[in-house]
Short mmCIF file of C-alpha atoms in Angstrom, two decimals:
data_model
loop_
_atom_site.label_atom_id
_atom_site.label_comp_id
_atom_site.label_asym_id
_atom_site.label_seq_id
_atom_site.Cartn_x
_atom_site.Cartn_y
_atom_site.Cartn_z
CA MET A 22 85.58 18.60 356.06
CA ILE A 23 85.47 21.68 358.30
CA SER A 24 82.59 22.40 359.82
CA GLU A 25 80.62 25.64 360.70
CA ARG A 26 81.81 25.15 364.54
CA ASP A 27 85.30 24.71 363.22
CA TYR A 28 84.85 28.55 361.29
CA GLU A 29 83.30 30.35 364.17
CA THR A 30 86.24 28.99 366.52
CA ALA A 31 88.85 29.99 363.93
CA ASN A 32 87.01 33.22 363.51
CA ARG A 33 87.22 34.18 367.19
CA LEU A 34 91.01 33.09 367.06
CA TYR A 35 91.48 35.40 364.16
CA GLY A 36 89.82 38.08 365.82
CA GLU A 37 92.13 37.91 368.81
CA LEU A 38 95.41 37.40 367.00
CA LEU A 39 94.50 40.64 364.83
CA LYS A 40 94.08 42.47 368.05
CA LYS A 41 97.22 41.41 369.94
CA GLY A 42 99.43 39.94 366.92
CA PHE A 43 100.14 36.96 369.25
CA LEU A 44 99.16 34.77 371.87
CA PRO A 45 100.36 31.89 374.02
CA MET A 46 99.97 28.53 372.92
CA ASN A 47 98.23 27.60 376.46
CA HIS A 48 95.45 30.38 375.86
CA THR A 49 91.85 29.24 375.93
CA LEU A 50 91.20 30.06 372.23
CA VAL A 51 94.28 28.59 370.89
CA GLN A 52 93.51 25.04 372.64
CA PRO A 53 90.96 24.14 369.61
CA TYR A 54 93.69 25.10 367.11
CA LYS A 55 96.17 22.58 368.83
CA GLU A 56 93.74 19.93 368.85
CA GLU A 57 91.45 20.09 365.76
CA GLU A 58 92.55 20.08 362.46
CA GLY A 59 89.27 21.37 361.34
CA VAL A 60 90.19 25.02 362.98
CA ARG A 61 93.66 24.72 361.78
CA VAL A 62 92.64 24.78 358.32
CA ALA A 63 89.86 27.12 358.77
CA ILE A 64 92.19 29.84 360.45
CA LYS A 65 94.60 29.35 357.65
CA LYS A 66 91.94 29.97 355.34
CA TRP A 67 90.98 32.97 356.84
CA ALA A 68 94.55 34.39 357.11
CA ARG A 69 95.33 33.83 353.09
CA MET A 70 91.95 35.58 352.40
CA TRP A 71 93.50 38.62 354.37
CA ARG A 72 97.14 38.32 352.98
CA THR A 73 98.12 37.41 356.63
CA VAL A 74 100.22 34.57 357.96
CA ILE A 75 99.93 32.04 360.83
CA HIS A 76 103.14 31.23 362.47
CA GLU A 77 103.06 28.58 365.06
CA HIS A 78 105.95 28.21 367.93
CA GLU A 79 106.54 26.56 370.86
CA GLU A 80 105.40 29.26 373.11
CA HIS A 81 103.29 31.72 371.12
CA LEU A 82 101.10 31.49 368.06
CA HIS A 83 101.61 34.62 365.80
CA LEU A 84 99.73 36.60 362.91
CA VAL A 85 101.82 38.61 360.80
CA ALA A 86 100.56 40.67 357.94
CA GLU A 87 102.25 39.69 354.67
CA PRO A 88 104.64 42.54 353.21
CA GLU A 89 102.68 43.38 350.25
CA GLY A 90 98.96 43.35 349.58
CA CYS A 91 97.77 43.06 353.35
CA ILE A 92 95.14 45.34 354.35
CA PHE A 93 96.28 45.52 357.88
CA ALA A 94 99.88 46.30 356.91
CA THR A 95 100.56 50.09 357.44
CA SER A 96 102.07 52.56 354.75
CA LEU A 97 104.31 55.27 355.38
CA SER A 98 101.52 57.83 354.71
CA GLU A 99 99.19 56.04 357.22
CA MET A 100 101.99 56.04 359.87
CA LYS A 101 102.29 60.05 359.48
CA ASN A 102 98.64 60.76 359.59
CA SER A 103 98.02 58.44 362.50
CA ARG A 104 97.49 59.66 365.88
CA LYS A 105 99.63 56.84 367.01
CA TYR A 106 102.76 57.68 365.20
CA THR A 107 102.11 61.54 364.95
CA LYS A 108 105.49 63.54 364.52
CA SER A 109 107.68 60.51 364.58
CA PHE A 110 107.98 60.33 360.80
CA GLU A 111 108.70 64.39 359.43
CA ASP A 112 109.73 62.83 356.00
CA LYS A 113 110.89 59.54 354.11
CA VAL A 114 114.40 59.76 355.66
CA ASP A 115 113.12 59.83 359.28
CA PHE A 116 111.20 56.53 358.13
CA PHE A 117 114.78 55.09 356.61
CA LEU A 118 116.69 55.89 359.79
CA ILE A 119 114.19 54.39 362.06
CA SER A 120 113.87 51.25 360.03
CA THR A 121 118.18 51.04 359.94
CA ILE A 122 117.96 51.49 363.48
CA ILE A 123 115.43 48.54 363.84
CA CYS A 124 117.39 46.51 361.43
CA THR A 125 120.68 47.55 363.24
CA PHE A 126 119.26 46.20 366.69
CA PHE A 127 118.12 42.66 365.07
CA SER A 128 121.60 42.68 363.70
CA GLU A 129 122.85 42.50 367.42
CA LEU A 130 120.80 39.92 368.43
CA GLU A 131 121.68 37.65 365.24
CA SER A 132 125.39 38.11 366.50
CA GLY A 133 125.93 34.83 368.00
CA TYR A 134 125.00 32.85 371.26
CA ASP A 135 127.14 34.48 373.65
CA VAL A 136 126.21 38.05 372.48
CA LYS A 137 122.41 36.92 372.61
CA LEU A 138 123.05 35.83 376.25
CA SER A 139 124.50 39.05 377.07
CA ILE A 140 121.85 41.14 375.58
CA ASP A 141 119.23 38.98 377.16
CA TYR A 142 120.70 39.59 380.27
CA GLU A 143 121.72 43.49 380.33
CA GLY A 144 119.85 44.71 377.16
CA ILE A 145 121.31 46.96 374.81
CA SER A 146 121.27 50.80 375.67
CA PHE A 147 120.39 53.44 373.66
CA PRO A 148 123.82 54.86 373.70
CA GLN A 149 125.16 51.44 372.69
CA LEU A 150 122.57 51.41 369.99
CA GLU A 151 123.30 55.05 368.57
CA GLU A 152 126.94 53.94 368.31
CA PHE A 153 126.15 50.69 366.13
CA VAL A 154 123.79 52.99 364.11
CA THR A 155 126.42 55.63 363.48
CA ASN A 156 129.39 53.11 362.51
CA THR A 157 126.84 51.48 360.09
CA LEU A 158 125.72 54.86 358.41
CA GLU A 159 129.50 55.88 358.44
CA ASN A 160 130.41 52.80 356.87
CA TRP A 161 128.14 53.18 354.28
CA LYS A 162 128.79 56.69 353.51
CA HIS A 163 132.07 55.60 352.87
CA ILE A 164 131.68 52.94 350.36
CA ASP A 165 129.30 55.36 348.72
CA ASP A 166 131.76 58.20 348.47
CA LYS A 167 134.50 55.83 347.10
CA GLN A 168 132.14 54.39 344.26
CA ASP A 169 130.34 57.81 343.44
CA GLY A 170 126.95 57.15 344.63
CA ALA A 171 126.96 53.40 342.73
CA PHE A 172 126.60 51.69 346.36
CA SER A 173 123.24 53.65 347.26
CA ALA A 174 121.86 52.93 343.79
CA GLU A 175 122.74 49.39 343.73
CA PHE A 176 120.93 48.57 347.37
CA GLY A 177 118.41 51.65 347.32
CA LEU A 178 119.73 53.24 350.17
CA ALA A 179 119.55 57.00 350.55
CA VAL A 180 122.94 56.93 352.13
CA LYS A 181 123.65 60.36 351.66
CA GLU A 182 120.40 61.85 353.22
CA MET A 183 120.48 59.76 356.01
CA CYS A 184 124.17 60.39 356.90
CA SER A 185 123.47 64.30 356.69
CA LYS A 186 120.47 64.15 358.75
CA TRP A 187 122.22 61.53 361.34
CA ASN A 188 125.20 63.74 361.36
CA LYS A 189 123.69 67.22 362.23
CA THR A 190 121.43 65.70 364.76
CA HIS A 191 122.21 66.20 368.47
CA PHE A 192 122.79 62.89 370.67
CA SER A 193 120.30 64.32 373.37
CA ARG A 194 118.74 67.06 374.96
CA ALA A 195 120.45 68.02 378.15
CA ASN A 196 118.54 67.18 381.52
CA LYS A 197 115.73 66.68 379.30
CA LYS A 198 113.56 63.46 379.04
CA ILE A 199 113.79 61.53 375.60
CA THR A 200 110.45 61.55 373.94
CA THR A 201 109.53 59.85 370.74
CA ASN A 202 108.80 63.46 369.07
CA GLN A 203 112.27 64.64 370.14
CA LYS A 204 114.61 65.10 366.94
CA THR A 205 117.56 63.63 368.42
CA LYS A 206 119.46 60.28 367.98
CA MET A 207 117.72 59.29 371.36
CA GLY A 208 114.75 60.39 370.01
CA TYR A 209 114.79 58.82 366.63
CA ILE A 210 116.17 55.63 368.95
CA LEU A 211 113.11 55.54 371.22
CA THR A 212 110.72 55.59 368.18
CA ALA A 213 112.06 53.03 366.48
CA MET A 214 112.23 50.58 369.63
CA SER A 215 108.73 51.77 370.89
CA LEU A 216 107.22 50.54 367.25
CA LEU A 217 108.65 47.27 368.80
CA GLU A 218 107.33 47.64 372.31
CA LYS A 219 103.52 48.53 371.04
CA GLU A 220 103.66 45.33 369.51
CA GLY A 221 104.95 43.51 372.64
CA LEU A 222 108.08 42.34 371.19
CA VAL A 223 110.39 44.19 373.81
CA TYR A 224 110.67 46.07 376.80
CA ILE A 225 112.00 49.42 377.53
CA SER A 226 113.68 49.75 381.10
CA LYS A 227 113.06 53.72 381.61
CA GLN A 228 114.54 53.92 385.19
CA HIS A 229 116.99 56.65 383.82
CA LYS A 230 115.25 59.18 382.07
CA THR A 231 118.13 59.92 379.56
CA SER A 232 119.86 56.48 379.06
CA TYR A 233 117.33 54.01 378.32
CA ILE A 234 117.71 49.89 377.91
CA VAL A 235 115.84 47.89 375.74
CA PHE A 236 115.70 44.04 376.25
CA PRO A 237 113.97 41.68 373.57
CA LYS A 238 111.10 39.33 374.32
CA GLN A 239 110.83 35.65 373.14
CA GLN A 240 108.14 36.74 370.94
CA LEU A 241 110.53 39.02 369.29
CA TYR A 242 113.05 35.84 368.56
CA GLU A 243 110.13 33.96 367.49
CA ARG A 244 109.13 36.40 364.61
CA MET A 245 112.72 36.74 363.71
CA GLN A 246 113.53 32.78 363.45
CA SER A 247 110.06 32.42 361.42
CA VAL A 248 109.21 35.65 359.46
CA LEU A 249 112.52 37.52 358.81
CA PRO A 250 114.51 34.65 356.75
CA GLU A 251 111.70 35.08 354.15
CA LEU A 252 112.35 38.45 353.33
CA ASP A 253 114.93 39.29 350.84
CA ARG A 254 114.77 42.78 351.51
CA TYR A 255 115.96 42.20 355.24
CA GLN A 256 118.56 39.74 354.19
CA VAL A 257 120.21 42.17 351.89
CA LEU A 258 120.33 44.85 354.75
CA GLN A 259 121.71 42.64 357.40
CA ALA A 260 124.44 41.59 355.09
CA LEU A 261 125.45 45.06 354.62
CA ILE A 262 125.06 46.02 358.44
CA GLN A 263 127.33 42.68 359.43
CA GLU A 264 129.89 43.86 356.67
CA SER A 265 129.84 47.35 358.12
CA LYS A 266 130.89 45.77 361.60
CA ASN A 267 133.80 44.11 360.09
CA LYS A 268 135.06 47.43 358.57
CA PRO A 269 134.89 50.11 361.39
CA VAL A 270 135.33 53.68 360.29
CA LYS A 271 136.65 56.54 362.87
CA VAL A 272 134.11 59.23 363.27
CA SER A 273 134.28 62.34 365.22
CA ASP A 274 132.09 62.53 368.44
CA THR A 275 128.83 63.30 367.46
CA LYS A 276 127.35 63.09 371.14
CA GLU A 277 127.08 66.72 371.71
CA GLU A 278 124.04 67.92 373.72
CA THR A 279 122.05 71.13 373.55
CA ALA A 280 119.28 73.22 375.89
#
């Protein structure tokens, strides 16, 4: 039976998780969760009620919104109108591009043990990520053109629109610091990685103003391990991105700069 004290403890823990997204397992608010079954049951009831899910890992306790029906999930329209994301999303194509950048980044983290070790130590530079994204989009366009648009229709991908915007976008702006509202490839990548950084899942090294490096945190690997395997759409996208890595398409150099 769950006591009133269990509910009060679970409520405090849920509120803190709601603010931060995750807490270390040695946090004072997490200790009752680890030690008392009533608290574990109570917080999972809270989570179900608000269409969220608790994920427990060795190092962190996570609170994650369900993909559909959760009032804490952020829609595209909310992101466009939010001060937090102002100017990051001009239209749906921007949103699709940023989602593709994030999925491509995740794909690199799932590429194998040796690759993971290299990324953990050296990170992934923005120019590297730009190259990965360009390769993915060009491969998708190549397939879509051969299939007269059937590829886009089958997988629900705005391939033509994404490729058109990406290929018309300059690589960066000469001698200018990268910003999230900058409509360049580096600006799009910074926007995508900043979404992860705001959640405490990556660290972006900005020592060089025109060539940032992103490093994944342990919290990101935990989310990828427990959340992403349950998302069917994500698994479809990952399969398409992985396939594009095996079929590189030679593309023209798009890394031009403009003042």
